[in-house]
mmCIF file of C-alpha atoms and ligand atoms in Angstrom:
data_model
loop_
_atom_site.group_PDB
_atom_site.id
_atom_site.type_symbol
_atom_site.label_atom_id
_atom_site.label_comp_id
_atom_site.label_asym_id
_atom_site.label_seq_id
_atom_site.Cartn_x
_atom_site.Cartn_y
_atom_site.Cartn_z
ATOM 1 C CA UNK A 1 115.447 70.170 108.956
ATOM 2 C CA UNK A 2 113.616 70.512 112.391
ATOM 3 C CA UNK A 3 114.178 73.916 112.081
ATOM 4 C CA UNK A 4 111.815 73.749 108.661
ATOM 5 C CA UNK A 5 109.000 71.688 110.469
ATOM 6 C CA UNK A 6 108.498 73.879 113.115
ATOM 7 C CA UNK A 7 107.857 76.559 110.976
ATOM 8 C CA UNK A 8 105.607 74.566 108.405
ATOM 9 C CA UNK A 9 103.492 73.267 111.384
ATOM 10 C CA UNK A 10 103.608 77.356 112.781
ATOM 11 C CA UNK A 11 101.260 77.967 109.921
ATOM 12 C CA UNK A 12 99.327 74.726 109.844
ATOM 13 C CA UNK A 13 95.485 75.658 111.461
ATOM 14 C CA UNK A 14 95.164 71.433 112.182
ATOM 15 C CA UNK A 15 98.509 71.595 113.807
ATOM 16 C CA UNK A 16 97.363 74.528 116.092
ATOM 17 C CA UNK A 17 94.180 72.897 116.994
ATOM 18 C CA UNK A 18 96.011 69.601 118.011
ATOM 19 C CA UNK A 19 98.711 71.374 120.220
ATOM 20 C CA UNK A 20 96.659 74.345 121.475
ATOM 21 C CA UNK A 21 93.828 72.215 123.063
ATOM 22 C CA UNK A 22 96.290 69.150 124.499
ATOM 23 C CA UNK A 23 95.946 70.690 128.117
ATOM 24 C CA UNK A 24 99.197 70.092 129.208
ATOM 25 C CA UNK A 25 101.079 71.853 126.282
ATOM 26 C CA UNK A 26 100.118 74.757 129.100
ATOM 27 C CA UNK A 27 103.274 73.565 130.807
ATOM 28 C CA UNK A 28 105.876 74.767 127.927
ATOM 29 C CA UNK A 29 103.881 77.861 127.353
ATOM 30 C CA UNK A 30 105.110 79.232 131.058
ATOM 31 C CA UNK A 31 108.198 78.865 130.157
ATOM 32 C CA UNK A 32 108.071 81.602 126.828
ATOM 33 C CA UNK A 33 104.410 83.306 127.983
ATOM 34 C CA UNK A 34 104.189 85.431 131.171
ATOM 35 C CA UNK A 35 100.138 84.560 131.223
ATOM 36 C CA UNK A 36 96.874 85.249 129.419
ATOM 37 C CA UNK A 37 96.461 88.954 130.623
ATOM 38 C CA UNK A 38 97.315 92.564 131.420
ATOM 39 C CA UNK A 39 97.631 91.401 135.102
ATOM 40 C CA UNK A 40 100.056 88.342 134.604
ATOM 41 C CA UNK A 41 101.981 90.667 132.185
ATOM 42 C CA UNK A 42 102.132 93.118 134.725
ATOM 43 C CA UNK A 43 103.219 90.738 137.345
ATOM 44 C CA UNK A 44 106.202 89.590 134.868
ATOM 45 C CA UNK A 45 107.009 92.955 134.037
ATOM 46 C CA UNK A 46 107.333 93.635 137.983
ATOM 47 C CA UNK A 47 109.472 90.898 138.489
ATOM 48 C CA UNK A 48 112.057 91.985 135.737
ATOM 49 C CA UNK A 49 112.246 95.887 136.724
ATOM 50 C CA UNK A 50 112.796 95.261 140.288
ATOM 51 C CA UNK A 51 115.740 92.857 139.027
ATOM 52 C CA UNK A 52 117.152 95.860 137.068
ATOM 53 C CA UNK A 53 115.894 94.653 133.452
ATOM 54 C CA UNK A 54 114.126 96.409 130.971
ATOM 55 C CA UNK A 55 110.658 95.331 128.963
ATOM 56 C CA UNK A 56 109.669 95.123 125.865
ATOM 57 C CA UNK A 57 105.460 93.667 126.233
ATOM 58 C CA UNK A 58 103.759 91.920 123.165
ATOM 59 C CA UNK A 59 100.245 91.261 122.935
ATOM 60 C CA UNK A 60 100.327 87.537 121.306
ATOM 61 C CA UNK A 61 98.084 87.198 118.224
ATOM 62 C CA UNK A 62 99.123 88.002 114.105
ATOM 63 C CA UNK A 63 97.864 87.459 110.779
ATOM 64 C CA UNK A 64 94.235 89.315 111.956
ATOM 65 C CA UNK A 65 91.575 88.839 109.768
ATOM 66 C CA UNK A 66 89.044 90.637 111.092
ATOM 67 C CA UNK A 67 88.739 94.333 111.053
ATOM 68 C CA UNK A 68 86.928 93.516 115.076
ATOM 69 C CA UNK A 69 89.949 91.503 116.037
ATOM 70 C CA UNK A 70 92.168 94.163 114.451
ATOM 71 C CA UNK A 71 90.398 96.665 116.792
ATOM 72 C CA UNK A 72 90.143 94.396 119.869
ATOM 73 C CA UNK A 73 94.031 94.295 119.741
ATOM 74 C CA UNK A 74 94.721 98.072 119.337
ATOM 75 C CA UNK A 75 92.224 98.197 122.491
ATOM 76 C CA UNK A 76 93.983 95.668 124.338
ATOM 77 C CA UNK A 77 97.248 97.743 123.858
ATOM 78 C CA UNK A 78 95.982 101.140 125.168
ATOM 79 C CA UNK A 79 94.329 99.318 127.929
ATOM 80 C CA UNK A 80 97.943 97.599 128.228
ATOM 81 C CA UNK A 81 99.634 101.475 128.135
ATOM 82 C CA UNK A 82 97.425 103.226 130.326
ATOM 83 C CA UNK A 83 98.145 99.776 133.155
ATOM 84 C CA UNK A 84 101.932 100.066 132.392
ATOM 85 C CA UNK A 85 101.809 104.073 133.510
ATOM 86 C CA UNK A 86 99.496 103.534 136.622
ATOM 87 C CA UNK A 87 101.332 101.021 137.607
ATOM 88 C CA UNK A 88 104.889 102.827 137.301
ATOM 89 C CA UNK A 89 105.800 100.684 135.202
ATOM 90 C CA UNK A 90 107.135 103.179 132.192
ATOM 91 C CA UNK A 91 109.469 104.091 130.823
ATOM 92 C CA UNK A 92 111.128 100.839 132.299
ATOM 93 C CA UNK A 93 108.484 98.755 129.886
ATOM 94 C CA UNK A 94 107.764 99.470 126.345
ATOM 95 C CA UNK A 95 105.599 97.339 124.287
ATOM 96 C CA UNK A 96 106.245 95.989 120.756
ATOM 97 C CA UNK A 97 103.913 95.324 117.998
ATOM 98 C CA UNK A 98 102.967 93.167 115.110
ATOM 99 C CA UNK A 99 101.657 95.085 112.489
ATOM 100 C CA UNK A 100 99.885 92.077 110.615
ATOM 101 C CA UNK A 101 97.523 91.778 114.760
ATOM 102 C CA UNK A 102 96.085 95.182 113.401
ATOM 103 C CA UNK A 103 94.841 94.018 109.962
ATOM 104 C CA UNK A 104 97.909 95.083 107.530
ATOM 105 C CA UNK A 105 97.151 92.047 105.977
ATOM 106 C CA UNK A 106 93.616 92.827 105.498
ATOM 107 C CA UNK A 107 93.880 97.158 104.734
ATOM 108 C CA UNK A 108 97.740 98.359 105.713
ATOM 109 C CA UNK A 109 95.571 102.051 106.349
ATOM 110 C CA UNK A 110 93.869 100.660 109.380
ATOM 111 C CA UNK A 111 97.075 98.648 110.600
ATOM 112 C CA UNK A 112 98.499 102.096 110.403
ATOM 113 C CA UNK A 113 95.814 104.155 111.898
ATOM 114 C CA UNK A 114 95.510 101.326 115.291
ATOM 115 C CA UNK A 115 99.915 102.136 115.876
ATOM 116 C CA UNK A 116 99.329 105.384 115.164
ATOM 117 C CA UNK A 117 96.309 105.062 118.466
ATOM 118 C CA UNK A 118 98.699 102.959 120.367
ATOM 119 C CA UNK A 119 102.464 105.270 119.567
ATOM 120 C CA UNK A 120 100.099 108.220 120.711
ATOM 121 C CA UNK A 121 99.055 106.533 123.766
ATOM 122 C CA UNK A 122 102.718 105.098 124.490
ATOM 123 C CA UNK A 123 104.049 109.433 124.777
ATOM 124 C CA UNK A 124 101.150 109.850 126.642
ATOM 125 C CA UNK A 125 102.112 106.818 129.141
ATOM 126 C CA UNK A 126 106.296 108.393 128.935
ATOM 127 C CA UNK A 127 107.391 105.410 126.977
ATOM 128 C CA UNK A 128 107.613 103.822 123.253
ATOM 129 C CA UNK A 129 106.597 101.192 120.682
ATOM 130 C CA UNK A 130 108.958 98.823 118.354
ATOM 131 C CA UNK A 131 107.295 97.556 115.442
ATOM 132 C CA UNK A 132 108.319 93.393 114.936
ATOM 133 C CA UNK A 133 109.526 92.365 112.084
ATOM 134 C CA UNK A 134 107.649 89.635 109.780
ATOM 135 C CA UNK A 135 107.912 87.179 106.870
ATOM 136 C CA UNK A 136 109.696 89.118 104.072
ATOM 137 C CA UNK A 137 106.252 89.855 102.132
ATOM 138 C CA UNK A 138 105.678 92.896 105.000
ATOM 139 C CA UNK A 139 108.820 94.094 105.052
ATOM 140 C CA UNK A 140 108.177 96.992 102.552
ATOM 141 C CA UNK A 141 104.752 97.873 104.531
ATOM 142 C CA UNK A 142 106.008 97.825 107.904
ATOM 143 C CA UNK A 143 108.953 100.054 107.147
ATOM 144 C CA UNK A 144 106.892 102.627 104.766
ATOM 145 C CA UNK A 145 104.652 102.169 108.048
ATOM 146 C CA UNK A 146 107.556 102.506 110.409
ATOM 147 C CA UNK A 147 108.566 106.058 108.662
ATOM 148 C CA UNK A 148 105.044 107.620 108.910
ATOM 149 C CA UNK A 149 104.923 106.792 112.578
ATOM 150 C CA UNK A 150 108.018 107.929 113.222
ATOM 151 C CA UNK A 151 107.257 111.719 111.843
ATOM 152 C CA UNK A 152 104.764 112.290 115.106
ATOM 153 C CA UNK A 153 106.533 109.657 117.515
ATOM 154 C CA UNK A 154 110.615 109.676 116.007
ATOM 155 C CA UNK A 155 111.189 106.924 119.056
ATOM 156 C CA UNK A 156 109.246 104.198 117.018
ATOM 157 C CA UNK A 157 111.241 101.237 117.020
ATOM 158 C CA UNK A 158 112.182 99.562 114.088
ATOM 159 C CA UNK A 159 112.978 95.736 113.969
ATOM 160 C CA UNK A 160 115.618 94.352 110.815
ATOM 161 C CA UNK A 161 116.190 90.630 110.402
ATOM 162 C CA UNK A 162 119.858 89.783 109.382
ATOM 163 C CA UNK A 163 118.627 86.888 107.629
ATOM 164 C CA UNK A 164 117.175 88.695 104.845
ATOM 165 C CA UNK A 165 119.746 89.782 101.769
ATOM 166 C CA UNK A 166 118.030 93.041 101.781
ATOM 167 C CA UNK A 167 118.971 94.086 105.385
ATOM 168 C CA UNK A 168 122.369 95.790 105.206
ATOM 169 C CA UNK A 169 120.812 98.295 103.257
ATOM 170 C CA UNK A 170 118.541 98.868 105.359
ATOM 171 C CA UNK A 171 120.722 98.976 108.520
ATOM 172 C CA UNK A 172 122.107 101.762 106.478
ATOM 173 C CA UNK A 173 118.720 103.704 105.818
ATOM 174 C CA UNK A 174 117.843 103.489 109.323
ATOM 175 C CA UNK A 175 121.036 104.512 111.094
ATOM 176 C CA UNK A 176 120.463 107.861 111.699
ATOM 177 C CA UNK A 177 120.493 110.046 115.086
ATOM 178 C CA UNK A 178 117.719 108.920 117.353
ATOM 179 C CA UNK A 179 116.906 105.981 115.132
ATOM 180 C CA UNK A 180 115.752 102.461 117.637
ATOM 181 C CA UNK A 181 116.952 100.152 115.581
ATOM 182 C CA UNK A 182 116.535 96.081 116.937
ATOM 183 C CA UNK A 183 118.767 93.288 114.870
ATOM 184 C CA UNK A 184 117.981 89.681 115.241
ATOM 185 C CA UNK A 185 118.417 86.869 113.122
ATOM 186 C CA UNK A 186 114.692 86.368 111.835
ATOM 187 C CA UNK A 187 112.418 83.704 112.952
ATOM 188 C CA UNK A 188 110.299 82.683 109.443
ATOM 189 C CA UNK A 189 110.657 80.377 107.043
ATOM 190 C CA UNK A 190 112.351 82.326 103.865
ATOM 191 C CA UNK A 191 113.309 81.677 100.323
ATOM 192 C CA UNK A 192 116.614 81.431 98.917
ATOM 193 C CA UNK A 193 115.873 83.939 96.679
ATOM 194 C CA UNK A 194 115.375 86.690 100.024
ATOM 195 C CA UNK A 195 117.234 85.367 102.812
ATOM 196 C CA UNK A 196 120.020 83.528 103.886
ATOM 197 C CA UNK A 197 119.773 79.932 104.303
ATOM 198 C CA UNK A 198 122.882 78.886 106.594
ATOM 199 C CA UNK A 199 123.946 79.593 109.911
ATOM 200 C CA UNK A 200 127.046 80.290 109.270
ATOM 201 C CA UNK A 201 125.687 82.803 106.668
ATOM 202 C CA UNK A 202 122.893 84.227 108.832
ATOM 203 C CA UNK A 203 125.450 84.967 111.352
ATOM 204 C CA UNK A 204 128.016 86.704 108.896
ATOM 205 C CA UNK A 205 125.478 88.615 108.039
ATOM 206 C CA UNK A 206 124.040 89.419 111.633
ATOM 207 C CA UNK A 207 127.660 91.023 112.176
ATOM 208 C CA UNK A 208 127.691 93.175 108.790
ATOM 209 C CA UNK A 209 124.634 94.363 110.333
ATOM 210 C CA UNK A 210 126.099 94.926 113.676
ATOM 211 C CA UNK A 211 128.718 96.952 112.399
ATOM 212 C CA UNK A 212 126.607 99.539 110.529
ATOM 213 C CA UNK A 213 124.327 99.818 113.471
ATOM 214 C CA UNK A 214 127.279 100.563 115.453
ATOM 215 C CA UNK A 215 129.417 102.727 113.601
ATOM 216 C CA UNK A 216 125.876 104.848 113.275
ATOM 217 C CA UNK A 217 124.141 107.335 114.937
ATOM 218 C CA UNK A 218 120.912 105.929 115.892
ATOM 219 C CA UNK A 219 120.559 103.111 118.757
ATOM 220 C CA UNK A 220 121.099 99.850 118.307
ATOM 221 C CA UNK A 221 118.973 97.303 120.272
ATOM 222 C CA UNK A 222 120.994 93.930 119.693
ATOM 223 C CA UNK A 223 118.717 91.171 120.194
ATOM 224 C CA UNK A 224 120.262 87.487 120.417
ATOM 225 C CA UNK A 225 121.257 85.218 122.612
ATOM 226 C CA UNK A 226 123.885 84.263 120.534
ATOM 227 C CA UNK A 227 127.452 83.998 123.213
ATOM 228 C CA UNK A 228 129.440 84.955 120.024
ATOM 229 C CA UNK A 229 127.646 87.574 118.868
ATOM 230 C CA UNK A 230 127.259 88.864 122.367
ATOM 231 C CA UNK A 231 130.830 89.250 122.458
ATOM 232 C CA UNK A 232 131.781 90.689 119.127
ATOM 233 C CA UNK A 233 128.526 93.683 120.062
ATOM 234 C CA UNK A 234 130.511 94.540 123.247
ATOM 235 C CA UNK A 235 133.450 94.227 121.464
ATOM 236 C CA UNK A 236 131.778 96.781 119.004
ATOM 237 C CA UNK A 237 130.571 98.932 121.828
ATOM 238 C CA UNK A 238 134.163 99.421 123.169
ATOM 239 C CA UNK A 239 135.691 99.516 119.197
ATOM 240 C CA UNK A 240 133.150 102.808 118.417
ATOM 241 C CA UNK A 241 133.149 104.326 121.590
ATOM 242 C CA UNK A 242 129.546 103.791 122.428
ATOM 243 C CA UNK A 243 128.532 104.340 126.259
ATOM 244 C CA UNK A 244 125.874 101.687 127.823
ATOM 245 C CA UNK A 245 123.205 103.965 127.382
ATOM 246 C CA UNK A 246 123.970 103.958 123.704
ATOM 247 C CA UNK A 247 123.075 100.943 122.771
ATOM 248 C CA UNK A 248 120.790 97.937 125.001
ATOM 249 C CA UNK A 249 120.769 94.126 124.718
ATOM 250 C CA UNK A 250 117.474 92.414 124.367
ATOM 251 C CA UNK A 251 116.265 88.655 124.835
ATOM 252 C CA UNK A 252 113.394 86.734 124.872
ATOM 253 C CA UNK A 253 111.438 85.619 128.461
ATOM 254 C CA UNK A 254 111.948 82.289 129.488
ATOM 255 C CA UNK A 255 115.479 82.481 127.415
ATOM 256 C CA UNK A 256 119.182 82.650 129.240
ATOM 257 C CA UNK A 257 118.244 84.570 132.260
ATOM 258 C CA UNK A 258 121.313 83.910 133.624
ATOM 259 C CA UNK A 259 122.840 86.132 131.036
ATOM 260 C CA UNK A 260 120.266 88.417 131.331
ATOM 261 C CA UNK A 261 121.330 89.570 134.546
ATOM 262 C CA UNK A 262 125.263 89.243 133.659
ATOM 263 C CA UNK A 263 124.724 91.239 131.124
ATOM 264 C CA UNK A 264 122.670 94.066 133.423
ATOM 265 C CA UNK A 265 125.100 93.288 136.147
ATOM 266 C CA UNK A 266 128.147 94.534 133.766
ATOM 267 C CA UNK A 267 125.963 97.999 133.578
ATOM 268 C CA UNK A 268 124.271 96.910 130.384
ATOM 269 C CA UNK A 269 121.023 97.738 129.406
ATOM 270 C CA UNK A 270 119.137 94.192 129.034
ATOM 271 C CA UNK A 271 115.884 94.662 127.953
ATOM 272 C CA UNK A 272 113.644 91.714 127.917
ATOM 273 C CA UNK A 273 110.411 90.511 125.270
ATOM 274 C CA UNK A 274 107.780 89.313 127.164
ATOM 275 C CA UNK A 275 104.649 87.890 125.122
ATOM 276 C CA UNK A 276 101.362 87.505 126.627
ATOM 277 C CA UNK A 277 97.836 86.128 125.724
ATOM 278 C CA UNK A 278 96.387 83.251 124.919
ATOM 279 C CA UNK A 279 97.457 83.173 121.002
ATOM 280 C CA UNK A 280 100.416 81.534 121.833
ATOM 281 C CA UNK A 281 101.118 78.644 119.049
ATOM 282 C CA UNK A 282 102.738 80.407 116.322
ATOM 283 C CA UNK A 283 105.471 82.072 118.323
ATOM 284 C CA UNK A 284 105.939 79.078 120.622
ATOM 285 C CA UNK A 285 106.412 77.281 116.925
ATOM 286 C CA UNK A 286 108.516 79.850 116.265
ATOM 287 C CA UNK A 287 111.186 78.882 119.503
ATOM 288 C CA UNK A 288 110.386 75.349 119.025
ATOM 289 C CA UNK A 289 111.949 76.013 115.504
ATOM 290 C CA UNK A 290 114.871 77.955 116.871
ATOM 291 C CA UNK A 291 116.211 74.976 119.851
ATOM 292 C CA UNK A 292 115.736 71.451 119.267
ATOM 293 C CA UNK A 293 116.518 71.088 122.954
ATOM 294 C CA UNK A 294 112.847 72.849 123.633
ATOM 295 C CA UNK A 295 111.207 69.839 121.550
ATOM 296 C CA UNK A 296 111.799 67.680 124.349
ATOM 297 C CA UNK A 297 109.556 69.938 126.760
ATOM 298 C CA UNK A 298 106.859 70.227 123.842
ATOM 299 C CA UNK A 299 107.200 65.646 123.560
ATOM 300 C CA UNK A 300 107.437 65.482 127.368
ATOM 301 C CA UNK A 301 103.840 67.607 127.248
ATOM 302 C CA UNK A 302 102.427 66.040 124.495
ATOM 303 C CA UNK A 303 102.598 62.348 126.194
ATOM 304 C CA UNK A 304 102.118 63.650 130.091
ATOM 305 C CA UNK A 305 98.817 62.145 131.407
ATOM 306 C CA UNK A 306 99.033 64.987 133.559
HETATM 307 C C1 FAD B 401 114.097 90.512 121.951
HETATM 308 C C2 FAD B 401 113.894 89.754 120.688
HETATM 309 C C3 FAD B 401 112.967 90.194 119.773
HETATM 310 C C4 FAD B 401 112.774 89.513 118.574
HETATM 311 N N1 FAD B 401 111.932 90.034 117.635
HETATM 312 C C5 FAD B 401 111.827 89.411 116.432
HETATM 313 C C6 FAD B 401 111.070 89.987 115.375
HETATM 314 O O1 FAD B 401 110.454 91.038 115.511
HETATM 315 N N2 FAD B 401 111.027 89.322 114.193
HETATM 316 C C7 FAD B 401 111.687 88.130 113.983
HETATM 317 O O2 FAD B 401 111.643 87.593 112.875
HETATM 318 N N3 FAD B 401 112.411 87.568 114.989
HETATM 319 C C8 FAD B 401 112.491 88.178 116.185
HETATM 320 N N4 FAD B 401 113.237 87.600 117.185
HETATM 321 C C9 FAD B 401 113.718 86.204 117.029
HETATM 322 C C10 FAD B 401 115.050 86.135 116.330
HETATM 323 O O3 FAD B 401 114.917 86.491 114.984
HETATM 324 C C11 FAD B 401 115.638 84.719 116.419
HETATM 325 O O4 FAD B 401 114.779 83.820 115.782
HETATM 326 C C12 FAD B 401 115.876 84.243 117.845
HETATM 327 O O5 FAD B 401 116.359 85.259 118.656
HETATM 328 C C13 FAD B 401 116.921 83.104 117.835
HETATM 329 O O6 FAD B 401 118.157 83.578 117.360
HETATM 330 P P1 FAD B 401 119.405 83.878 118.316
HETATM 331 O O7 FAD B 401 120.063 85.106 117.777
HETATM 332 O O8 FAD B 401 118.956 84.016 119.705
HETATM 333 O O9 FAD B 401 120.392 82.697 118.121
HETATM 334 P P2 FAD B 401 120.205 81.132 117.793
HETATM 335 O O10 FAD B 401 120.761 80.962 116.410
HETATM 336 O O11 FAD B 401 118.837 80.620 118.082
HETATM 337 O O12 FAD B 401 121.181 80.495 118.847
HETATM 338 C C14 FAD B 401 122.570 80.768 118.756
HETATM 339 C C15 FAD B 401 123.240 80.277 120.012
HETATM 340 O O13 FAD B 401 122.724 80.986 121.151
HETATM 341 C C16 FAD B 401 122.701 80.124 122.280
HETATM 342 N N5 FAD B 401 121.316 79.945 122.732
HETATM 343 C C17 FAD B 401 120.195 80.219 122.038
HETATM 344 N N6 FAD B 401 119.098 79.919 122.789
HETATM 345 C C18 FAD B 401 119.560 79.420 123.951
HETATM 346 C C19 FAD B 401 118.933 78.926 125.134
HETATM 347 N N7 FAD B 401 117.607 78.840 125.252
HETATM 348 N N8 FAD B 401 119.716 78.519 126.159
HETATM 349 C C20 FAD B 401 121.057 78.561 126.049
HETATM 350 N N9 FAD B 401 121.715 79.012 124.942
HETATM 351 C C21 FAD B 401 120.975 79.437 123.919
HETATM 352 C C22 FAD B 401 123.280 78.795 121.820
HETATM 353 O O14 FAD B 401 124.659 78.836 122.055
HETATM 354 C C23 FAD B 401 122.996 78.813 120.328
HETATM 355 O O15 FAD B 401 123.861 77.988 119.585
HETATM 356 C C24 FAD B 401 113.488 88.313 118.344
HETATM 357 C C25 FAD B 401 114.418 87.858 119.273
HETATM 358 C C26 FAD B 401 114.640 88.565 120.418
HETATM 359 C C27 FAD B 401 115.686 88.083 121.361
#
C-alpha cells in the first residue's frame, strides 16, 4: 500500500515541487545522494575504494525531454569518465546509466548514439558502463540497445528485474561468457499483467533468476540487500563452483554498510551504486517506496523548522 504511494507520488510533477523545494528534505537526500557534483561524487567514490569497495556512479536525472538535456547528460558523463581516470579512480568505479536521461523516450537513436559516446569513453578511461533497468515499457529498447553496445564494448552491463514475468528468459539470453549481468528486484510500479505483485513471489522469482545467472557463463552482479537472498547467492557461489572474482555483490549508498564491508571483508566483491546530482526525487521516491522505516526520515524533514 505505501509501497504503491511512493511510486504514484515518484511520478507526480506537484509532488516533486512540494518535496524538492522544502529545504530540509536536503537532510534525507545525504543519506541515498553522495552530493550535487563530479567533486562530491568523487569524494564518495574515494571514501569507498580506500575501504576496499567497488563503484558503480549514476548521474541522477530520467525521463529527458529535451534533446539539450539529453546532451548535457552524455556530457556530464564523459566529463564524469575522464575525472574518474585522472583521479585513479578506474577500474575500481564504473558508472551506470539510464537510458531514458539520454532521450530514448524522445528518439531511442540518439539515446543510443550518447552510450555509445559514453561506453567509448569508459575503454578509454580502463573501465565500463551498466545500463539500469526501467518501467517494463523500455525493456525491449534498452536490451535491443544493450546488444548493439555490446558488439564494440562486450563489457556493457546489463540490468534484469526479477519482478517482471518476462525475466527468466532473459536471464537465459544473457548468460553467456563475458556477459555483466545485474539482478534486482525492480523498483517501478508494474501491472499484473508484466510483473509480479507479491513479495513472496518477487522473491521466488529473484532466486529462479539467481540460479540461471549462476549456473551460466557470464557474471552475475547480485544486487539486494535482501539477508536471505544474500545467503542462498553465496550458497550458489559455493553450489557452482564460482570463485569471488566470478561473480560481485552490489548495494545501494546510504544502504547496509555494515554488510557492505562483511561482505568485502569475506573476500567478496561489493560493489556499491552511488547516485549524484541534484535530480534526486524520483529515485529517493523510489527507496521511500522500498522501506517504510525511511518515511520517518522523509516526516521528520518535512515538519523540521530547521
Ligand atoms: C546496486 C543496485 C542497483 C539497482 N539498479 C536498479 C535498476 O537498474 N532498476 C531497478 O528497477 N531497480 C534497481 N535497483 C533497486 C532494486 O530493484 C530494489 O528496488 C531495491 O534493491 C530493494 O530491493 P532489495 O532486494 O534490496 O530488497 P527489499 O525487498 O527492499 O528488502 C528485503 C529485505 O532486505 C533488508 N533490507 C532492505 N533494506 C534495508 C535497510 N536499509 N536496512 C536494513 N535492512 C534492509 C530487510 O531485511 C528487508 O526485509 C537496484 C538496487 C541495487 C542494490
Amino acid at each position: 500500500m505505501l509501497r504503491s504511494v511512493f511510486l504514484a507520488a515518484a511520478g507526480s510533477s506537484r509532488m516533486e515541487r512540494l518535496i524538492s523545494s522544502a529545504p530540509v528534505s536536503k537532510g534525507i537526500v545525504r543519506r541515498f545522494v553522495a552530493g550535487d557534483g563530479i567533486d562530491d561524487a568523487l569524494r564518495a567514490s574515494r571514501e569507498l575504494a580506500d575501504d576496499g569497495l567497488a563503484i558503480s556512479l549514476d548521474y541522477l536525472g530520467e525521463d529527458t525531454l529535451t534533446a539539450e538535456q539529453a546532451t548535457a547528460t552524455r556530457d556530464q558523463y564523459l566529463t564524469l569518465l575522464a575525472r574518474l581516470k585522472d583521479a585513479g579512480l578506474t577500474p575500481a568505479a564504473e558508472v551506470s546509466v539510464k537510458l531514458s536521461a539520454l532521450g530514448q523516450k524522445v528518439d531511442d537513436r540518439m539515446a543510443y548514439g550518447y552510450a555509445q559516446e559514453i561506453c567509448a569513453a569508459a575503454a578509454a578511461a580502463g573501465t565500463t558502463v551498466t545500463l539500469d533497468a526501467e518501467d517494463h515499457t523500455t525493456t525491449d529498447s534498452t536490451l535491443e540497445i544493450l546488444a548493439e553496445l555490446r558488439k564494440d564494448h562486450p563489457a556493457t552491463g546489463a540490468v534484469l528485474q526479477a519482478y517482471l514475468r518476462r525475466t527468466e528468459g532473459d536471464c537465459r539470453e544473457l548468460a553467456t561468457a563475458g556477459s555483466r549481468v545485474r539482478l534486482c528486484k525492480g523498483a517501478y510500479a508494474e501491472p499484473e499483467s508484466v510483473a509480479y505483485q507479491s513479495a513472496l513471489d518477487v522473491d521466488k522469482a529473484y532466486v529462479r533468476c539467481l540460479n540461471i545467472l549462476m549456473s551460466g557463463a557470464g557474471y552475475p552482479m547480485i544486487a539486494t540487500h535482501d539477508p536471505r537472498l544474500i545467503a542462498i547467492a553465496e550458497d550458489r557461489a559455493r553450489w557452482f563452483d564460482r570463485s569471488a572474482d566470478e561473480f560481485e555483490f552490489q548495494m545501494l549508498y546510504g544502504t547496509r554498510p555494515e554488510e557492505q564491508a562483511r561482505l568485502a571483508a569475506a573476500g567478496h566483491t561489493v560493489r556499491v551504486y552511488v547516485p549524484y546530482g541534484d535530480q534526486w526525487y524520483g529515485y529517493l521516491m523510489r527507496r521511500l517506496a522500498e522501506r517504510p522505516a525511511n518515511v520517518a526520515f522523509l516526516g521528520r524533514a518535512l515538519t523540521s523548522k530547521k
